[in-house]
Amino acid sequence: MPSYTAPLRDMRFVMFDLLEAERDLAALPAFAGVDRDTIDAVLEEAARFASTVVQPLNAVGDIEGCRIDADGNVSAPPGFRDAYRQFGDAGWPALSCDPAFGGQGLPVLVNNRVYEMLNSANQAWLMYSGLSHSAYECLVAFGNEEQKRVYLPKIVSGEWSGTMCLTEAQCGTDLGLIKTRADAAGDGAYALTGTKIFISAGEHDCSENIIHLVLARLPDAPAGTRGISLFLVPKFLPDADGAPGARNTIRAGSLEHKMGIHGNATCVMNLDGARGWLIGEPHKGLAAMFVMMNSARLGVGMQSLGLAEMATQNAIAYARDRIQGRAATGPANPGKAADPIIVHPDVRRMLFTCKAHTEGGRALATWVAQLTDRAHAHPDPAVRAEANELIALLTPVVKAALTDNGFEVCNLAVQVLGGHGFIREWGMEQLVRDARINMIYEGTNGIQALDLLGRKVLHDGGARLGLLRKLVGAFLDVQAGDERMQAFTAPLRALDTELAAVSASVAADVGADPDALGAASTPYLRLLGHYVHAWLWARMAKLALDAPARDAFLEGKLATARFYFSKLLPETSALLAVIRSGPGSLMTLDAAAF
Amino acid sequence: MPSYTAPLRDMRFVMFDLLEAERDLAALPAFAGVDRDTIDAVLEEAARFASTVVQPLNAVGDIEGCRIDADGNVSAPPGFRDAYRQFGDAGWPALSCDPAFGGQGLPVLVNNRVYEMLNSANQAWLMYSGLSHSAYECLVAFGNEEQKRVYLPKIVSGEWSGTMCLTEAQCGTDLGLIKTRADAAGDGAYALTGTKIFISAGEHDCSENIIHLVLARLPDAPAGTRGISLFLVPKFLPDADGAPGARNTIRAGSLEHKMGIHGNATCVMNLDGARGWLIGEPHKGLAAMFVMMNSARLGVGMQSLGLAEMATQNAIAYARDRIQGRAATGPANPGKAADPIIVHPDVRRMLFTCKAHTEGGRALATWVAQLTDRAHAHPDPAVRAEANELIALLTPVVKAALTDNGFEVCNLAVQVLGGHGFIREWGMEQLVRDARINMIYEGTNGIQALDLLGRKVLHDGGARLGLLRKLVGAFLDVQAGDERMQAFTAPLRALDTELAAVSASVAADVGADPDALGAASTPYLRLLGHYVHAWLWARMAKLALDAPARDAFLEGKLATARFYFSKLLPETSALLAVIRSGPGSLMTLDAAAF
């Protein structure tokens, strides 16, 4: 069975050295009392909880899965409910929530590190509370006072959990096709009828109530996405004291049999005149849902980051331990029958790829968390606005690049273990199966790429991209005199020039042919992912080079940066060529001739 | 549930148009009676058997898996045994075997197309007979007359099946670490003792006897790979009439729980003084085993080709049927609520990638099958020798490139289906899980890459590579005057030049630093894979361009060739940069600092 050790050293390096979190938090009055000791203490306790309580349930969740009875009541796998209770009792769901609703008011920066650890330990388990925080954010932004008063404290305490109910059999990506309908009940509430599919944690026994956020149509709704409203539909209707009362008519019809995340209940949810309440304005449900969705997309990137960390550390441990063959340069371990496989260059290629994606992904995700705190809490509206623009630009990159890379990392870990990677016993194959969903849900990675290139880059004429390029350019200017940094700054500067040129040429192409957008989007997202990763790796290399003494950790950081630039960044040359080749070869063939 | 339609049109196109199989077979006297009608009839019957008998068992095999009782007897999933019997009764195992042993004497060219179909239908089922043909080839080459007389007819008829018993807990890649020992029994037989793991179809109830080919050490064996002998160890000892007699003491200890191929029994095999007979010379077992292994490696490439075909055709069908969103250029389907997703460029990117890998892989695998027939049966020893050299060069490419590409194809099919791809019902996620093993077993893809670059390219000073380049060069020379072919021939010629240069520079690097081999091997294999695919796609494009009338099939072929050159081949620029960056960034970090 795999084991998990939280990468606290790297988390601290990223937060305090790379991102200078102490200086940044000091500028945010809401976090005045949050110092490094506080953050360290929270992370250490989270590490203990993740590795000793949550991770041991990961394999059992995969093997046992969930059960549904004839009445549609779902039981989570053995141990999940108890761990969920400990999670709530310890106050973890409240970590970054507003004290006005019972939260602890800590930065998202810290919360995200905690979620990375819990995701490493057990994605399926964490998903029982995973959408609760997104539901919290949606209600904070769009709920009325009554909704906030009744629901937020229970969500913050973890007593009640949340879901997102969007997908129906005939609509996933295209929410304009939603059929679930909501009729006024006459008392301010609505009666919802329809069937939702693929609802993560749609029904279970971990929390005492489940708050469904449901997209549906009012009778007078315009067709398409402009006619969708958002409703709050609790499993149990709160009674006068705010306790779970009558059972609502939203029930699980069945559980899906899935490739992975077996421990999480993915439900078909039947709404049979279920009582619900409008969140926000009629027909404006999609805007409200997107507050939740953007938070969830960043969360999905964190899920794959967590799995990638788990895969990486177990693959490294195996490669140090497993002896097989001899180093090409002569026995490294002459006293034993063979050398550990970490002596082989091709094994190192796989391990370094794992490290580069995982540590680079952590740097990116942590930076976005820092931007989130700035966007929420900085006193200067211009700083808040800039942070929001960067988050908008980076959200699809975090979602898609981190989940694509995370899937590759989990697969490489299987490959390092060979046949042992393919069997259940070592736990690596489960990571591949769990990681696979992250490239699909909360908007497929293809949809992320369209969002990035269409809405985030082209739609504002490259303004958001310009903000990012300004940061990179400032870094490059500062490094100009440092010879040691040439190996990093020269390719980064070249990529910056290429990125600007290809962005402009795609913008021109899209003007002439709308299909140029979808032809370029996926390679463009990977290109921008490399751009951000290259910048972060160059900065991490700089910190390692400047350190008064380089210990093993910093040697590893510098070596991984060199690996990234020599072995992974060259993918950008292929991506640029693919983008420049345009839509021609994609669009001419008749659908029937495929 | 997915369905399977054998791609007979493409198989015929590759065999008869691309590879001119009729002309080629006419030069081989052993296949004098094999004409196009015969081949067509065999393929049509195989298509029927694969789609109606074998494919319907694929999901049940995955869901039910295998069972083992307290005595170590293993039952295959429901229906498997009956289908296996039909398979033998119809003569499929005998197809390309020598008539001297009851075979039908058809070309490997035909046999491989049949195996592709059966692999598409159900890899786990086919693996019960999958290694039998490899065992057949090993016994034909190294068995004594008695062994051939007793075992070959039963293997050819499918009554008895075969396994390869190599791996032990402490050794997979490094067979020099094998501990299983063989002691002379005094009557010409040996008593084998040890434990083998990961034995595919090691024990089951499909065939009436199982012939294990087991690597073990004689008491006087030198250490390492020079001290390994190969033994034939039957499950039941043949009696005087050649029928299964006394039960031998080789038994399944347990079944592995695996990511995929659930329908095949992957066994721990315990040998407790099991009776066996030496195959070939003492201490020369590895050479004999490699006859079997090379056949098996080509077979593994075929497995992933089969899965890729299944994934591709179901993804295309889904993309034509599923409506979601609108074409960027305006509604393609204005009468319906949305357009089929095949209108979207990014969906087409995924489908074309599937088609390009699958059809290109089929062309390559079929060519290698043709070379195999030539190597076995051509009257001119020089032609046989050249064919053997090309097979040696291409075997690791078929094994690794087709399994890497096949895994990507299956994953893309999941992605095209979105959430529906992740659930069991649609069958796409099983393909990913089944395809994952093919990158690992019969030598990991990393080992294939070392074999290719070290033994097949550098070891003979590039002679084998020169044979391949001569074929490509001859094609390029013929096309030089064809303007329509420029889009294909110009990049192919450029790649040919780069391949020659980078091969020479890696050879020089390896002379200076042995780790340069392992640093370059994996990207080099992908590079050579592209080189062969690009050549085959250019030739297929030429056929489509020259056709008097292009139907939908040929339009698809031409469009896929254009897609391959504009969207997939650019990966070579990244691969070249990665190869040229050398081992430096891989080797300096201390193992403890990872």
PDB file of N, CA and C in Angstrom, chain A residues 174 450 513-518 587 591, chain B residues 322-334 336-348:
ATOM      1  N   ASP A 174     -23.373  21.795 -22.886  1.00  0.00           N
ATOM      2  CA  ASP A 174     -24.330  22.778 -23.402  1.00  0.00           C
ATOM      3  C   ASP A 174     -25.508  22.904 -22.449  1.00  0.00           C
ATOM      4  N   LEU A 450     -11.080  26.454 -24.718  1.00  0.00           N
ATOM      5  CA  LEU A 450     -11.906  27.443 -25.429  1.00  0.00           C
ATOM      6  C   LEU A 450     -12.151  28.664 -24.553  1.00  0.00           C
ATOM      7  N   ASP A 513     -11.849  33.284 -39.728  1.00  0.00           N
ATOM      8  CA  ASP A 513     -12.470  31.947 -39.697  1.00  0.00           C
ATOM      9  C   ASP A 513     -12.741  31.561 -38.247  1.00  0.00           C
ATOM     10  N   PRO A 514     -14.021  31.528 -37.855  1.00  0.00           N
ATOM     11  CA  PRO A 514     -14.332  31.251 -36.441  1.00  0.00           C
ATOM     12  C   PRO A 514     -13.776  29.902 -35.968  1.00  0.00           C
ATOM     13  N   ASP A 515     -13.575  28.932 -36.878  1.00  0.00           N
ATOM     14  CA  ASP A 515     -13.039  27.641 -36.465  1.00  0.00           C
ATOM     15  C   ASP A 515     -11.562  27.714 -36.074  1.00  0.00           C
ATOM     16  N   ALA A 516     -10.913  28.825 -36.371  1.00  0.00           N
ATOM     17  CA  ALA A 516      -9.510  28.967 -35.964  1.00  0.00           C
ATOM     18  C   ALA A 516      -9.365  28.957 -34.443  1.00  0.00           C
ATOM     19  N   LEU A 517     -10.434  29.377 -33.751  1.00  0.00           N
ATOM     20  CA  LEU A 517     -10.389  29.373 -32.285  1.00  0.00           C
ATOM     21  C   LEU A 517     -10.275  27.941 -31.750  1.00  0.00           C
ATOM     22  N   GLY A 518     -11.207  27.094 -32.129  1.00  0.00           N
ATOM     23  CA  GLY A 518     -11.205  25.719 -31.628  1.00  0.00           C
ATOM     24  C   GLY A 518     -10.040  24.893 -32.154  1.00  0.00           C
ATOM     25  N   MET A 587     -11.067  20.710 -40.647  1.00  0.00           N
ATOM     26  CA  MET A 587     -12.462  21.034 -40.915  1.00  0.00           C
ATOM     27  C   MET A 587     -13.005  20.572 -42.266  1.00  0.00           C
ATOM     28  N   ALA A 591     -18.389  14.826 -42.001  1.00  0.00           N
ATOM     29  CA  ALA A 591     -18.550  14.011 -40.788  1.00  0.00           C
ATOM     30  C   ALA A 591     -18.773  12.538 -41.121  1.00  0.00           C
TER      31      ALA A 591
ATOM     32  N   ARG B 322     -24.073  12.588 -30.734  1.00  0.00           N
ATOM     33  CA  ARG B 322     -24.310  13.439 -29.572  1.00  0.00           C
ATOM     34  C   ARG B 322     -24.460  14.894 -30.006  1.00  0.00           C
ATOM     35  N   ILE B 323     -25.579  15.514 -29.658  1.00  0.00           N
ATOM     36  CA  ILE B 323     -25.733  16.931 -30.003  1.00  0.00           C
ATOM     37  C   ILE B 323     -25.487  17.785 -28.768  1.00  0.00           C
ATOM     38  N   GLN B 324     -24.723  18.874 -28.964  1.00  0.00           N
ATOM     39  CA  GLN B 324     -24.296  19.710 -27.843  1.00  0.00           C
ATOM     40  C   GLN B 324     -23.623  20.941 -28.434  1.00  0.00           C
ATOM     41  N   GLY B 325     -24.188  22.092 -28.191  1.00  0.00           N
ATOM     42  CA  GLY B 325     -23.579  23.327 -28.703  1.00  0.00           C
ATOM     43  C   GLY B 325     -23.788  23.497 -30.199  1.00  0.00           C
ATOM     44  N   ARG B 326     -23.247  24.601 -30.695  1.00  0.00           N
ATOM     45  CA  ARG B 326     -23.401  24.934 -32.111  1.00  0.00           C
ATOM     46  C   ARG B 326     -22.036  25.086 -32.767  1.00  0.00           C
ATOM     47  N   ALA B 327     -21.979  24.800 -34.053  1.00  0.00           N
ATOM     48  CA  ALA B 327     -20.758  25.037 -34.818  1.00  0.00           C
ATOM     49  C   ALA B 327     -20.394  26.515 -34.744  1.00  0.00           C
ATOM     50  N   ALA B 328     -19.093  26.811 -34.705  1.00  0.00           N
ATOM     51  CA  ALA B 328     -18.627  28.196 -34.616  1.00  0.00           C
ATOM     52  C   ALA B 328     -19.036  28.996 -35.849  1.00  0.00           C
ATOM     53  N   THR B 329     -19.256  28.302 -36.959  1.00  0.00           N
ATOM     54  CA  THR B 329     -19.575  28.980 -38.215  1.00  0.00           C
ATOM     55  C   THR B 329     -21.083  29.112 -38.438  1.00  0.00           C
ATOM     56  N   GLY B 330     -21.881  28.788 -37.407  1.00  0.00           N
ATOM     57  CA  GLY B 330     -23.335  28.847 -37.547  1.00  0.00           C
ATOM     58  C   GLY B 330     -23.931  27.449 -37.481  1.00  0.00           C
ATOM     59  N   PRO B 331     -25.218  27.349 -37.098  1.00  0.00           N
ATOM     60  CA  PRO B 331     -25.833  26.033 -36.897  1.00  0.00           C
ATOM     61  C   PRO B 331     -25.667  25.106 -38.110  1.00  0.00           C
ATOM     62  N   ALA B 332     -25.166  23.906 -37.840  1.00  0.00           N
ATOM     63  CA  ALA B 332     -25.034  22.910 -38.894  1.00  0.00           C
ATOM     64  C   ALA B 332     -26.319  22.102 -39.000  1.00  0.00           C
ATOM     65  N   ASN B 333     -27.121  22.198 -37.971  1.00  0.00           N
ATOM     66  CA  ASN B 333     -28.259  21.318 -37.792  1.00  0.00           C
ATOM     67  C   ASN B 333     -29.412  22.151 -37.269  1.00  0.00           C
ATOM     68  N   PRO B 334     -29.825  23.181 -38.050  1.00  0.00           N
ATOM     69  CA  PRO B 334     -30.738  24.193 -37.487  1.00  0.00           C
ATOM     70  C   PRO B 334     -32.076  23.635 -37.025  1.00  0.00           C
ATOM     71  N   LYS B 336     -32.563  21.062 -35.226  1.00  0.00           N
ATOM     72  CA  LYS B 336     -32.468  20.432 -33.910  1.00  0.00           C
ATOM     73  C   LYS B 336     -31.969  21.436 -32.879  1.00  0.00           C
ATOM     74  N   ALA B 337     -32.035  21.023 -31.623  1.00  0.00           N
ATOM     75  CA  ALA B 337     -31.684  21.935 -30.531  1.00  0.00           C
ATOM     76  C   ALA B 337     -30.194  22.239 -30.492  1.00  0.00           C
ATOM     77  N   ALA B 338     -29.381  21.404 -31.104  1.00  0.00           N
ATOM     78  CA  ALA B 338     -27.929  21.615 -31.094  1.00  0.00           C
ATOM     79  C   ALA B 338     -27.322  20.815 -32.236  1.00  0.00           C
ATOM     80  N   ASP B 339     -26.019  21.030 -32.466  1.00  0.00           N
ATOM     81  CA  ASP B 339     -25.302  20.321 -33.531  1.00  0.00           C
ATOM     82  C   ASP B 339     -24.570  19.105 -32.959  1.00  0.00           C
ATOM     83  N   PRO B 340     -24.337  18.099 -33.792  1.00  0.00           N
ATOM     84  CA  PRO B 340     -23.492  16.976 -33.327  1.00  0.00           C
ATOM     85  C   PRO B 340     -22.092  17.505 -33.008  1.00  0.00           C
ATOM     86  N   ILE B 341     -21.466  16.934 -31.988  1.00  0.00           N
ATOM     87  CA  ILE B 341     -20.198  17.525 -31.520  1.00  0.00           C
ATOM     88  C   ILE B 341     -19.066  17.345 -32.524  1.00  0.00           C
ATOM     89  N   ILE B 342     -19.266  16.546 -33.555  1.00  0.00           N
ATOM     90  CA  ILE B 342     -18.217  16.391 -34.569  1.00  0.00           C
ATOM     91  C   ILE B 342     -18.026  17.681 -35.375  1.00  0.00           C
ATOM     92  N   VAL B 343     -18.892  18.673 -35.190  1.00  0.00           N
ATOM     93  CA  VAL B 343     -18.673  19.965 -35.872  1.00  0.00           C
ATOM     94  C   VAL B 343     -17.555  20.781 -35.215  1.00  0.00           C
ATOM     95  N   HIS B 344     -17.185  20.453 -33.974  1.00  0.00           N
ATOM     96  CA  HIS B 344     -16.236  21.295 -33.237  1.00  0.00           C
ATOM     97  C   HIS B 344     -14.790  20.916 -33.577  1.00  0.00           C
ATOM     98  N   PRO B 345     -13.965  21.921 -33.897  1.00  0.00           N
ATOM     99  CA  PRO B 345     -12.579  21.611 -34.274  1.00  0.00           C
ATOM    100  C   PRO B 345     -11.826  20.799 -33.221  1.00  0.00           C
ATOM    101  N   ASP B 346     -12.054  21.094 -31.947  1.00  0.00           N
ATOM    102  CA  ASP B 346     -11.290  20.392 -30.923  1.00  0.00           C
ATOM    103  C   ASP B 346     -11.728  18.927 -30.798  1.00  0.00           C
ATOM    104  N   VAL B 347     -12.988  18.651 -31.070  1.00  0.00           N
ATOM    105  CA  VAL B 347     -13.447  17.258 -31.105  1.00  0.00           C
ATOM    106  C   VAL B 347     -12.835  16.551 -32.319  1.00  0.00           C
ATOM    107  N   ARG B 348     -12.799  17.255 -33.445  1.00  0.00           N
ATOM    108  CA  ARG B 348     -12.159  16.677 -34.637  1.00  0.00           C
ATOM    109  C   ARG B 348     -10.670  16.404 -34.404  1.00  0.00           C
TER     110      ARG B 348
END
